Amino acid sequence: MRFRTAVAVLAAVNLFSAGCAFSQSSPEVRALKNEVEALKKDQQAMQKDIEQIKSFLEERAGMRRQPQNLELSVDGSPYMGDKNAKVTVIEFSDYQCPFCARHFSNTLPQLVNDYVKTGKVKYVLRDFPLQGLHPAALRAAESAHCAGEQGKYWEMHDRLLNSQKALGEKELPEYAEAVGIDLPKFEQCLSSGKYEPQVRKDEEDGGKAGVSGTPSFFLGLTEKNETKIKATRMLVGAQPYPSFKEAIDGLLASQ
């Protein structure tokens, strides 16, 4: 119906342009102008919908437009591996995100075994709690950093991702105690909220870099003694191991 209306409007406009004797202020001309404006708005709305659908499909397929001239800080962020490894991988993660748990279970162990332990990759974790969907994610992220004060960041990280269905205020101290943390120090740290600004900064930086869902990954060559990396590759979602292997091996080869 809208298509037939558009054709009719265009035909009328052509006739008018050719010299049909319509007054500029006639009801017919005003009606045509209003219809043209309505069609323009419909087209803009459709274009916006198409872009949103495209973005969604790209996220699902891990095919996001690759970053250009993007620098990301790794200063103060927890990491695994050699700090001067040739390639840096930055994960933006949410402790309640099921896709983050899938990456943690299915892909990360092989990445650690093949690239982190062999000194080829520095694996950095930054937080991106989607609080609208996952209200416990922020406090879980803070608890991991509090555990990090006692050298147990990754142990707490693993425990949280293995316990996604129970990340309340009651459970966090239980997990801390289970991984061998001094509980009073941990509870003091968590109650102080001292790491909330860092988590919020991670979220802000991730948003500026184009992160809209988790997990999202940025890969780049490590600059020795630098606190930032130039990200040249981006992967979105719980991608299979071969996707990471291709990206990492490409960066290693480029160096």
CSV table of C-alpha atoms in Angstrom, one decimal:
chain,number,residue,atom,x,y,z
A,1,MET,CA,0.0,0.0,0.0
A,2,ARG,CA,2.8,2.4,0.9
A,3,PHE,CA,4.6,1.6,-2.3
A,4,ARG,CA,1.6,2.4,-4.5
A,5,THR,CA,1.1,5.6,-2.6
A,6,ALA,CA,4.7,6.6,-3.2
A,7,VAL,CA,4.4,5.9,-6.9
A,8,ALA,CA,1.2,8.0,-7.1
A,9,VAL,CA,2.9,10.8,-5.3
A,10,LEU,CA,6.0,10.7,-7.5
A,11,ALA,CA,3.8,10.7,-10.6
A,12,ALA,CA,1.9,13.7,-9.3
A,13,VAL,CA,5.1,15.5,-8.5
A,14,ASN,CA,6.4,14.9,-12.0
A,15,LEU,CA,3.2,16.2,-13.6
A,16,PHE,CA,3.4,19.3,-11.4
A,17,SER,CA,7.1,19.8,-12.4
A,18,ALA,CA,6.1,19.5,-16.0
A,19,GLY,CA,3.7,22.5,-15.7
A,20,CYS,CA,0.4,21.3,-14.5
A,21,ALA,CA,-1.7,24.2,-13.5
A,22,PHE,CA,-1.8,23.7,-9.7
A,23,SER,CA,-1.5,26.6,-7.5
A,24,GLN,CA,1.3,26.4,-5.0
A,25,SER,CA,-1.2,26.9,-2.2
A,26,SER,CA,-3.9,24.6,-3.6
A,27,PRO,CA,-5.1,21.7,-1.3
A,28,GLU,CA,-3.8,19.2,-3.9
A,29,VAL,CA,-0.3,20.6,-3.7
A,30,ARG,CA,-0.3,20.8,0.1
A,31,ALA,CA,-1.6,17.3,0.4
A,32,LEU,CA,1.2,16.1,-2.0
A,33,LYS,CA,3.9,17.9,0.0
A,34,ASN,CA,2.6,16.4,3.2
A,35,GLU,CA,2.6,12.9,1.7
A,36,VAL,CA,6.2,13.4,0.4
A,37,GLU,CA,7.3,14.5,3.9
A,38,ALA,CA,5.6,11.5,5.5
A,39,LEU,CA,7.4,9.2,3.0
A,40,LYS,CA,10.7,10.7,3.8
A,41,LYS,CA,10.2,10.1,7.5
A,42,ASP,CA,9.1,6.5,6.8
A,43,GLN,CA,12.3,6.0,4.8
A,44,GLN,CA,14.5,7.4,7.5
A,45,ALA,CA,12.8,5.1,10.1
A,46,MET,CA,13.2,2.1,7.8
A,47,GLN,CA,16.9,2.9,7.3
A,48,LYS,CA,17.4,3.1,11.1
A,49,ASP,CA,15.7,-0.2,11.6
A,50,ILE,CA,17.9,-1.8,8.9
A,51,GLU,CA,21.0,-0.5,10.6
A,52,GLN,CA,19.9,-1.8,13.9
A,53,ILE,CA,19.2,-5.2,12.4
A,54,LYS,CA,22.5,-5.2,10.6
A,55,SER,CA,24.3,-4.4,13.8
A,56,PHE,CA,22.5,-7.1,15.7
A,57,LEU,CA,23.4,-9.7,13.0
A,58,GLU,CA,27.0,-8.6,12.9
A,59,GLU,CA,27.2,-9.0,16.7
A,60,ARG,CA,25.7,-12.4,16.5
A,61,ALA,CA,28.2,-13.5,13.8
A,62,GLY,CA,31.2,-11.7,15.4
A,63,MET,CA,31.6,-9.7,12.2
A,64,ARG,CA,31.7,-6.2,13.5
A,65,ARG,CA,33.5,-3.5,11.5
A,66,GLN,CA,37.1,-3.7,12.5
A,67,PRO,CA,38.5,-0.9,14.7
A,68,GLN,CA,40.4,1.9,13.1
A,69,ASN,CA,43.0,4.0,15.1
A,70,LEU,CA,41.5,2.7,18.4
A,71,GLU,CA,43.7,2.8,21.5
A,72,LEU,CA,42.6,1.0,24.7
A,73,SER,CA,44.2,1.2,28.1
A,74,VAL,CA,45.5,-1.8,29.9
A,75,ASP,CA,46.9,0.2,32.8
A,76,GLY,CA,45.9,-1.4,36.1
A,77,SER,CA,43.7,-4.1,34.5
A,78,PRO,CA,44.2,-7.7,35.6
A,79,TYR,CA,46.0,-9.9,33.1
A,80,MET,CA,47.4,-13.4,32.5
A,81,GLY,CA,50.6,-14.1,30.7
A,82,ASP,CA,53.8,-12.3,29.9
A,83,LYS,CA,53.3,-8.5,30.1
A,84,ASN,CA,55.4,-8.1,27.0
A,85,ALA,CA,53.8,-10.9,25.0
A,86,LYS,CA,53.6,-10.0,21.3
A,87,VAL,CA,49.8,-9.9,21.2
A,88,THR,CA,47.4,-8.4,23.7
A,89,VAL,CA,43.8,-9.6,23.9
A,90,ILE,CA,41.4,-7.5,25.9
A,91,GLU,CA,38.1,-9.1,27.0
A,92,PHE,CA,35.1,-6.9,28.1
A,93,SER,CA,33.1,-9.2,30.3
A,94,ASP,CA,30.0,-9.4,32.5
A,95,TYR,CA,29.9,-12.0,35.3
A,96,GLN,CA,26.2,-12.8,34.8
A,97,CYS,CA,26.4,-13.0,31.0
A,98,PRO,CA,25.8,-16.6,29.8
A,99,PHE,CA,27.9,-16.0,26.7
A,100,CYS,CA,30.8,-14.9,28.9
A,101,ALA,CA,30.4,-18.2,30.8
A,102,ARG,CA,30.4,-20.1,27.5
A,103,HIS,CA,33.6,-18.4,26.4
A,104,PHE,CA,35.1,-19.1,29.8
A,105,SER,CA,34.2,-22.8,29.6
A,106,ASN,CA,34.7,-23.6,25.9
A,107,THR,CA,37.4,-21.3,24.5
A,108,LEU,CA,39.5,-19.6,27.1
A,109,PRO,CA,41.2,-22.8,28.4
A,110,GLN,CA,42.6,-23.6,25.0
A,111,LEU,CA,43.6,-20.0,24.5
A,112,VAL,CA,45.5,-20.0,27.8
A,113,ASN,CA,47.1,-23.3,27.0
A,114,ASP,CA,48.2,-22.5,23.4
A,115,TYR,CA,48.9,-18.8,23.6
A,116,VAL,CA,49.1,-17.4,27.2
A,117,LYS,CA,51.2,-20.1,28.8
A,118,THR,CA,53.5,-20.1,25.7
A,119,GLY,CA,54.3,-16.4,26.1
A,120,LYS,CA,52.5,-15.3,22.9
A,121,VAL,CA,49.5,-13.5,24.4
A,122,LYS,CA,48.8,-11.2,27.2
A,123,TYR,CA,45.2,-11.7,28.2
A,124,VAL,CA,43.6,-8.7,29.8
A,125,LEU,CA,40.2,-8.6,31.6
A,126,ARG,CA,38.1,-5.4,31.7
A,127,ASP,CA,34.6,-5.1,33.1
A,128,PHE,CA,31.4,-4.3,31.2
A,129,PRO,CA,28.5,-5.0,33.6
A,130,LEU,CA,25.1,-4.8,31.8
A,131,GLN,CA,23.2,-3.8,34.8
A,132,GLY,CA,19.9,-3.4,33.1
A,133,LEU,CA,20.0,-7.2,32.4
A,134,HIS,CA,22.4,-8.4,35.1
A,135,PRO,CA,22.0,-6.4,38.4
A,136,ALA,CA,24.5,-8.5,40.3
A,137,ALA,CA,27.3,-8.1,37.7
A,138,LEU,CA,28.7,-4.8,39.1
A,139,ARG,CA,29.2,-6.1,42.6
A,140,ALA,CA,30.6,-9.4,41.3
A,141,ALA,CA,33.2,-7.4,39.3
A,142,GLU,CA,34.1,-5.4,42.4
A,143,SER,CA,34.5,-8.6,44.4
A,144,ALA,CA,37.0,-10.0,41.8
A,145,HIS,CA,39.2,-6.9,42.2
A,146,CYS,CA,39.0,-7.1,46.0
A,147,ALA,CA,40.2,-10.7,45.6
A,148,GLY,CA,43.0,-9.4,43.4
A,149,GLU,CA,44.3,-7.4,46.3
A,150,GLN,CA,45.2,-10.7,47.9
A,151,GLY,CA,46.6,-12.3,44.7
A,152,LYS,CA,43.4,-14.2,43.9
A,153,TYR,CA,41.8,-12.3,41.1
A,154,TRP,CA,41.7,-15.1,38.6
A,155,GLU,CA,40.6,-17.7,41.1
A,156,MET,CA,37.7,-15.4,42.1
A,157,HIS,CA,37.0,-14.7,38.4
A,158,ASP,CA,36.7,-18.4,37.7
A,159,ARG,CA,34.5,-19.0,40.8
A,160,LEU,CA,32.1,-16.2,39.8
A,161,LEU,CA,31.7,-17.5,36.2
A,162,ASN,CA,31.0,-21.0,37.5
A,163,SER,CA,28.4,-19.6,39.9
A,164,GLN,CA,26.4,-17.2,37.7
A,165,LYS,CA,23.0,-18.1,39.2
A,166,ALA,CA,24.0,-17.1,42.7
A,167,LEU,CA,26.0,-13.9,42.8
A,168,GLY,CA,24.2,-12.1,45.7
A,169,GLU,CA,25.8,-10.2,48.6
A,170,LYS,CA,25.5,-13.4,50.7
A,171,GLU,CA,27.4,-15.6,48.2
A,172,LEU,CA,30.3,-13.3,47.4
A,173,PRO,CA,32.0,-13.7,50.8
A,174,GLU,CA,31.5,-17.5,50.6
A,175,TYR,CA,33.2,-17.6,47.3
A,176,ALA,CA,36.1,-15.5,48.5
A,177,GLU,CA,36.6,-17.7,51.5
A,178,ALA,CA,36.4,-20.8,49.3
A,179,VAL,CA,39.4,-19.5,47.2
A,180,GLY,CA,41.5,-18.9,50.2
A,181,ILE,CA,41.0,-15.1,50.8
A,182,ASP,CA,41.3,-13.4,54.2
A,183,LEU,CA,37.6,-12.8,54.7
A,184,PRO,CA,37.6,-9.6,56.9
A,185,LYS,CA,39.9,-7.8,54.5
A,186,PHE,CA,37.8,-8.9,51.5
A,187,GLU,CA,34.5,-7.7,53.2
A,188,GLN,CA,36.1,-4.4,54.2
A,189,CYS,CA,37.3,-3.9,50.6
A,190,LEU,CA,33.9,-4.8,49.1
A,191,SER,CA,31.8,-2.7,51.5
A,192,SER,CA,34.0,0.4,50.8
A,193,GLY,CA,33.1,0.4,47.1
A,194,LYS,CA,36.7,1.3,46.3
A,195,TYR,CA,36.7,-0.5,42.9
A,196,GLU,CA,33.4,0.7,41.6
A,197,PRO,CA,35.0,3.7,39.8
A,198,GLN,CA,37.4,1.3,38.0
A,199,VAL,CA,34.6,-0.9,36.9
A,200,ARG,CA,32.6,2.2,35.7
A,201,LYS,CA,35.7,3.4,33.8
A,202,ASP,CA,36.0,0.1,32.1
A,203,GLU,CA,32.3,0.3,31.1
A,204,GLU,CA,32.7,3.8,29.8
A,205,ASP,CA,35.8,3.0,27.8
A,206,GLY,CA,34.1,-0.1,26.4
A,207,GLY,CA,31.2,2.0,25.3
A,208,LYS,CA,33.4,4.5,23.5
A,209,ALA,CA,35.2,1.6,21.8
A,210,GLY,CA,31.9,0.2,20.4
A,211,VAL,CA,31.1,-2.4,22.9
A,212,SER,CA,27.4,-3.0,23.2
A,213,GLY,CA,27.3,-6.6,24.4
A,214,THR,CA,29.5,-9.1,26.1
A,215,PRO,CA,31.8,-10.7,25.7
A,216,SER,CA,33.6,-8.4,23.3
A,217,PHE,CA,37.3,-8.7,22.5
A,218,PHE,CA,39.9,-6.4,21.1
A,219,LEU,CA,43.3,-7.6,19.8
A,220,GLY,CA,46.4,-5.7,19.0
A,221,LEU,CA,50.2,-5.9,19.1
A,222,THR,CA,51.8,-5.2,22.5
A,223,GLU,CA,53.9,-2.1,22.7
A,224,LYS,CA,56.6,-2.6,25.3
A,225,ASN,CA,56.2,-0.6,28.4
A,226,GLU,CA,53.1,1.1,27.0
A,227,THR,CA,49.9,1.4,29.0
A,228,LYS,CA,47.7,1.3,25.8
A,229,ILE,CA,47.4,-1.0,22.8
A,230,LYS,CA,46.3,-0.1,19.3
A,231,ALA,CA,43.4,-2.5,18.7
A,232,THR,CA,43.3,-3.7,15.1
A,233,ARG,CA,40.9,-6.7,15.5
A,234,MET,CA,37.5,-7.1,17.2
A,235,LEU,CA,35.5,-10.2,18.0
A,236,VAL,CA,32.1,-10.2,19.5
A,237,GLY,CA,30.3,-12.9,21.3
A,238,ALA,CA,31.3,-16.4,22.4
A,239,GLN,CA,33.4,-17.2,19.4
A,240,PRO,CA,34.9,-20.6,18.8
A,241,TYR,CA,38.6,-21.2,19.3
A,242,PRO,CA,39.4,-21.1,15.5
A,243,SER,CA,38.2,-17.5,15.3
A,244,PHE,CA,40.7,-16.4,17.9
A,245,LYS,CA,43.5,-18.6,16.5
A,246,GLU,CA,43.0,-16.9,13.1
A,247,ALA,CA,43.1,-13.4,14.6
A,248,ILE,CA,46.0,-14.0,16.9
A,249,ASP,CA,48.1,-15.9,14.3
A,250,GLY,CA,47.5,-13.1,11.8
A,251,LEU,CA,48.8,-10.5,14.3
A,252,LEU,CA,51.8,-12.7,15.1
A,253,ALA,CA,52.6,-13.1,11.5
A,254,SER,CA,52.2,-9.3,10.8
A,255,GLN,CA,54.9,-8.5,13.4
